Amino acid sequence: MQTETTQLDDICRIRGLLVTAVAPLTEEDGFDARFQSVALLSPDPDAFWTAFCQSPELRDGGSDPIDRWSQRTILALAEEAGGQAVFPFDGPPYRPFSSWAQRAGVAWQSPSGMLVHAMHGLWISFRAAVALPTPVDRPTNAVSPCETCPQPCLQACPVQAVTSDGFDYPSCRSHVRSHHGATCAASGCLARRACPVGRDLIPPDPQLAMHMRAFAG
């Protein structure tokens, strides 16, 4: 018999998504007491963009098409899996996605300040989370990849916006908006690309370009 998280894996994959972390819930997380774990959903780098490009949200000219696709798709799959979906863009208050990923034992704060995942590196991102009525069934003994890494992410940014002291948002945004930032705008953050973990899981350039356009405004 399938567990809820295994069933959720199957449901997600046919929609271009992956379960990339499963964490135990606490009373402070604010879910109904019947829920015991939370599964974090990420874009599947091999399938998400194709699925999204076939969606009505991309073609209808409305704002925030990926967020709207996520809501429509993930609310339906959460109901199918017997869970409750929540989204990182709903708030305030915002749900602690980064804390959940770290609680799951598969993600850590990197020297750059960005979240780093054991498999996806700095490319980890979350479209939603689904609370489930079963306990965590994925024990992990993963170790932060940053512990033995020369940390190329700290040297890769052309305007030194990514440092161990924090993220210089204004400098990054100005660079991406300028002609000097054409590579970043088209192919995503160079600091994230420098991470040696997850290089075979980098999203396609059109997906990265859409996110960078949203970031640049």
Short mmCIF file of C-alpha atoms in Angstrom, two decimals:
data_model
loop_
_atom_site.label_atom_id
_atom_site.label_comp_id
_atom_site.label_asym_id
_atom_site.label_seq_id
_atom_site.Cartn_x
_atom_site.Cartn_y
_atom_site.Cartn_z
CA MET A 1 0.00 0.00 0.00
CA GLN A 2 1.32 3.42 -0.95
CA THR A 3 2.05 6.02 1.72
CA GLU A 4 0.59 9.48 1.19
CA THR A 5 4.00 10.90 0.27
CA THR A 6 4.63 8.16 -2.29
CA GLN A 7 1.18 8.77 -3.75
CA LEU A 8 1.94 12.50 -3.79
CA ASP A 9 5.19 11.81 -5.67
CA ASP A 10 3.25 10.05 -8.41
CA ILE A 11 0.58 12.74 -8.62
CA CYS A 12 3.19 15.51 -8.77
CA ARG A 13 5.37 13.97 -11.46
CA ILE A 14 2.60 13.87 -14.05
CA ARG A 15 2.11 17.60 -13.46
CA GLY A 16 5.76 18.62 -13.77
CA LEU A 17 6.51 18.82 -10.05
CA LEU A 18 8.73 17.01 -7.54
CA VAL A 19 8.54 16.38 -3.79
CA THR A 20 11.96 17.69 -2.67
CA ALA A 21 11.54 17.68 1.13
CA VAL A 22 9.23 16.17 3.76
CA ALA A 23 9.32 17.62 7.28
CA PRO A 24 7.48 16.86 10.52
CA LEU A 25 4.90 19.43 11.56
CA THR A 26 4.73 21.12 14.93
CA GLU A 27 1.81 22.81 16.64
CA GLU A 28 3.35 26.19 15.81
CA ASP A 29 3.03 25.52 12.07
CA GLY A 30 -0.67 26.29 12.31
CA PHE A 31 -2.21 23.31 10.52
CA ASP A 32 -5.15 21.26 11.72
CA ALA A 33 -4.06 18.66 14.28
CA ARG A 34 -4.80 15.78 11.89
CA PHE A 35 -1.80 16.75 9.75
CA GLN A 36 1.57 15.32 10.81
CA SER A 37 3.98 16.17 7.98
CA VAL A 38 4.47 18.69 5.20
CA ALA A 39 5.79 17.90 1.71
CA LEU A 40 7.50 20.69 -0.24
CA LEU A 41 6.90 20.75 -3.99
CA SER A 42 9.43 22.04 -6.51
CA PRO A 43 9.46 22.38 -10.31
CA ASP A 44 10.75 19.28 -12.07
CA PRO A 45 13.58 20.68 -14.26
CA ASP A 46 12.79 18.10 -16.95
CA ALA A 47 9.02 18.59 -17.09
CA PHE A 48 7.77 21.74 -15.36
CA TRP A 49 8.38 24.22 -18.18
CA THR A 50 6.68 22.01 -20.77
CA ALA A 51 3.65 21.59 -18.52
CA PHE A 52 3.44 25.29 -17.78
CA CYS A 53 3.80 26.29 -21.45
CA GLN A 54 0.68 24.28 -22.24
CA SER A 55 -1.35 26.08 -19.58
CA PRO A 56 -4.07 28.71 -20.03
CA GLU A 57 -2.33 30.91 -17.46
CA LEU A 58 0.61 31.49 -19.81
CA ARG A 59 -1.64 32.51 -22.68
CA ASP A 60 -4.33 34.60 -21.00
CA GLY A 61 -2.21 37.73 -20.53
CA GLY A 62 -2.90 37.93 -16.79
CA SER A 63 -0.36 38.75 -14.12
CA ASP A 64 1.66 36.17 -12.16
CA PRO A 65 0.96 33.25 -14.51
CA ILE A 66 3.23 30.76 -12.71
CA ASP A 67 1.66 31.52 -9.33
CA ARG A 68 -1.82 31.12 -10.79
CA TRP A 69 -0.82 27.86 -12.50
CA SER A 70 0.56 26.67 -9.17
CA GLN A 71 -2.63 27.45 -7.31
CA ARG A 72 -4.88 25.75 -9.83
CA THR A 73 -2.68 22.69 -10.26
CA ILE A 74 -1.57 22.13 -6.68
CA LEU A 75 -4.91 22.75 -5.00
CA ALA A 76 -6.30 19.96 -7.19
CA LEU A 77 -3.45 17.54 -6.56
CA ALA A 78 -3.50 18.21 -2.80
CA GLU A 79 -7.18 17.31 -2.70
CA GLU A 80 -6.43 14.13 -4.67
CA ALA A 81 -3.69 13.23 -2.17
CA GLY A 82 -5.86 13.97 0.87
CA GLY A 83 -3.79 16.96 1.97
CA GLN A 84 -3.93 20.74 2.34
CA ALA A 85 -1.91 23.02 0.05
CA VAL A 86 -0.25 26.28 1.07
CA PHE A 87 1.83 28.63 -1.08
CA PRO A 88 4.97 30.73 -0.50
CA PHE A 89 3.36 33.79 -2.10
CA ASP A 90 0.30 33.79 0.20
CA GLY A 91 0.71 36.29 3.00
CA PRO A 92 1.49 38.00 5.17
CA PRO A 93 1.93 36.03 7.29
CA TYR A 94 4.11 33.85 5.06
CA ARG A 95 4.68 30.17 5.67
CA PRO A 96 8.23 29.12 6.74
CA PHE A 97 9.22 27.18 3.62
CA SER A 98 12.95 27.59 4.22
CA SER A 99 12.60 26.40 7.82
CA TRP A 100 10.56 23.38 6.71
CA ALA A 101 13.23 22.42 4.16
CA GLN A 102 15.95 22.66 6.82
CA ARG A 103 13.80 20.73 9.31
CA ALA A 104 13.51 17.98 6.69
CA GLY A 105 17.30 17.56 6.82
CA VAL A 106 17.84 18.08 3.08
CA ALA A 107 18.58 21.83 2.91
CA TRP A 108 20.77 24.37 4.70
CA GLN A 109 21.62 28.05 4.53
CA SER A 110 24.61 28.40 2.21
CA PRO A 111 27.50 30.87 2.69
CA SER A 112 25.77 33.06 0.09
CA GLY A 113 22.68 33.26 2.30
CA MET A 114 20.61 31.32 -0.23
CA LEU A 115 19.08 27.96 0.61
CA VAL A 116 21.12 25.02 -0.70
CA HIS A 117 19.56 21.58 -1.25
CA ALA A 118 21.39 18.27 -1.04
CA MET A 119 20.48 17.38 -4.65
CA HIS A 120 19.34 20.63 -6.29
CA GLY A 121 22.03 22.91 -4.89
CA LEU A 122 21.20 26.62 -5.09
CA TRP A 123 18.52 25.93 -7.71
CA ILE A 124 16.05 24.70 -5.12
CA SER A 125 12.74 26.57 -5.15
CA PHE A 126 9.27 25.76 -3.92
CA ARG A 127 5.93 26.17 -5.67
CA ALA A 128 3.86 24.99 -2.70
CA ALA A 129 3.70 22.69 0.29
CA VAL A 130 1.12 20.02 1.05
CA ALA A 131 0.29 19.06 4.64
CA LEU A 132 -0.36 15.33 5.00
CA PRO A 133 -1.99 13.21 7.75
CA THR A 134 0.93 10.73 7.96
CA PRO A 135 4.30 11.09 9.72
CA VAL A 136 7.51 11.66 7.78
CA ASP A 137 8.50 8.45 5.99
CA ARG A 138 11.79 9.71 4.49
CA PRO A 139 14.65 9.57 6.98
CA THR A 140 17.77 11.31 5.72
CA ASN A 141 21.40 11.45 6.71
CA ALA A 142 22.28 14.18 4.20
CA VAL A 143 25.11 16.59 4.97
CA SER A 144 25.39 20.16 3.74
CA PRO A 145 27.44 20.21 0.52
CA CYS A 146 28.86 23.57 1.59
CA GLU A 147 30.97 21.91 4.31
CA THR A 148 33.53 20.66 1.77
CA CYS A 149 32.94 23.21 -1.01
CA PRO A 150 35.37 25.99 -2.08
CA GLN A 151 32.27 28.24 -2.29
CA PRO A 152 32.49 29.52 -5.88
CA CYS A 153 29.05 31.11 -5.42
CA LEU A 154 30.71 33.94 -3.44
CA GLN A 155 32.99 34.89 -6.34
CA ALA A 156 30.63 34.40 -9.29
CA CYS A 157 28.39 37.48 -9.03
CA PRO A 158 29.66 40.21 -11.43
CA VAL A 159 28.54 43.01 -9.07
CA GLN A 160 29.36 41.26 -5.78
CA ALA A 161 25.71 41.31 -4.76
CA VAL A 162 25.97 37.83 -3.23
CA THR A 163 28.31 37.75 -0.22
CA SER A 164 28.59 36.13 3.19
CA ASP A 165 27.40 39.47 4.62
CA GLY A 166 24.06 39.27 2.82
CA PHE A 167 22.34 39.91 -0.51
CA ASP A 168 22.62 43.37 -2.08
CA TYR A 169 19.20 43.41 -3.76
CA PRO A 170 19.44 46.93 -5.31
CA SER A 171 22.81 46.19 -6.98
CA CYS A 172 21.59 42.87 -8.35
CA ARG A 173 18.36 44.31 -9.70
CA SER A 174 20.12 47.29 -11.31
CA HIS A 175 22.61 44.96 -12.98
CA VAL A 176 19.92 42.62 -14.33
CA ARG A 177 18.05 45.63 -15.75
CA SER A 178 21.16 46.95 -17.54
CA HIS A 179 22.77 45.71 -20.77
CA HIS A 180 25.70 44.49 -18.67
CA GLY A 181 23.35 42.00 -17.02
CA ALA A 182 22.10 40.40 -20.23
CA THR A 183 23.59 37.00 -19.36
CA CYS A 184 22.00 36.98 -15.91
CA ALA A 185 18.67 38.11 -17.36
CA ALA A 186 18.67 35.37 -19.98
CA SER A 187 20.21 32.46 -18.10
CA GLY A 188 19.66 33.09 -14.40
CA CYS A 189 21.82 34.01 -11.43
CA LEU A 190 25.52 33.35 -12.03
CA ALA A 191 26.10 32.70 -8.32
CA ARG A 192 23.53 29.91 -8.43
CA ARG A 193 25.09 28.55 -11.63
CA ALA A 194 28.48 28.41 -9.89
CA CYS A 195 27.22 25.91 -7.30
CA PRO A 196 28.70 22.48 -8.11
CA VAL A 197 25.61 20.70 -6.76
CA GLY A 198 22.63 20.19 -9.05
CA ARG A 199 24.27 21.30 -12.28
CA ASP A 200 22.31 18.63 -14.14
CA LEU A 201 19.08 19.99 -12.61
CA ILE A 202 19.29 23.60 -13.81
CA PRO A 203 15.92 24.78 -15.21
CA PRO A 204 15.74 25.65 -18.93
CA ASP A 205 16.75 29.19 -19.94
CA PRO A 206 13.20 30.33 -20.92
CA GLN A 207 11.99 29.45 -17.41
CA LEU A 208 14.93 31.28 -15.81
CA ALA A 209 14.37 34.30 -18.06
CA MET A 210 10.73 34.57 -17.00
CA HIS A 211 11.72 34.53 -13.33
CA MET A 212 14.44 37.12 -13.93
CA ARG A 213 11.97 39.42 -15.73
CA ALA A 214 9.67 39.19 -12.74
CA PHE A 215 12.59 39.92 -10.41
CA ALA A 216 13.77 42.91 -12.45
CA GLY A 217 10.29 44.40 -12.74
#
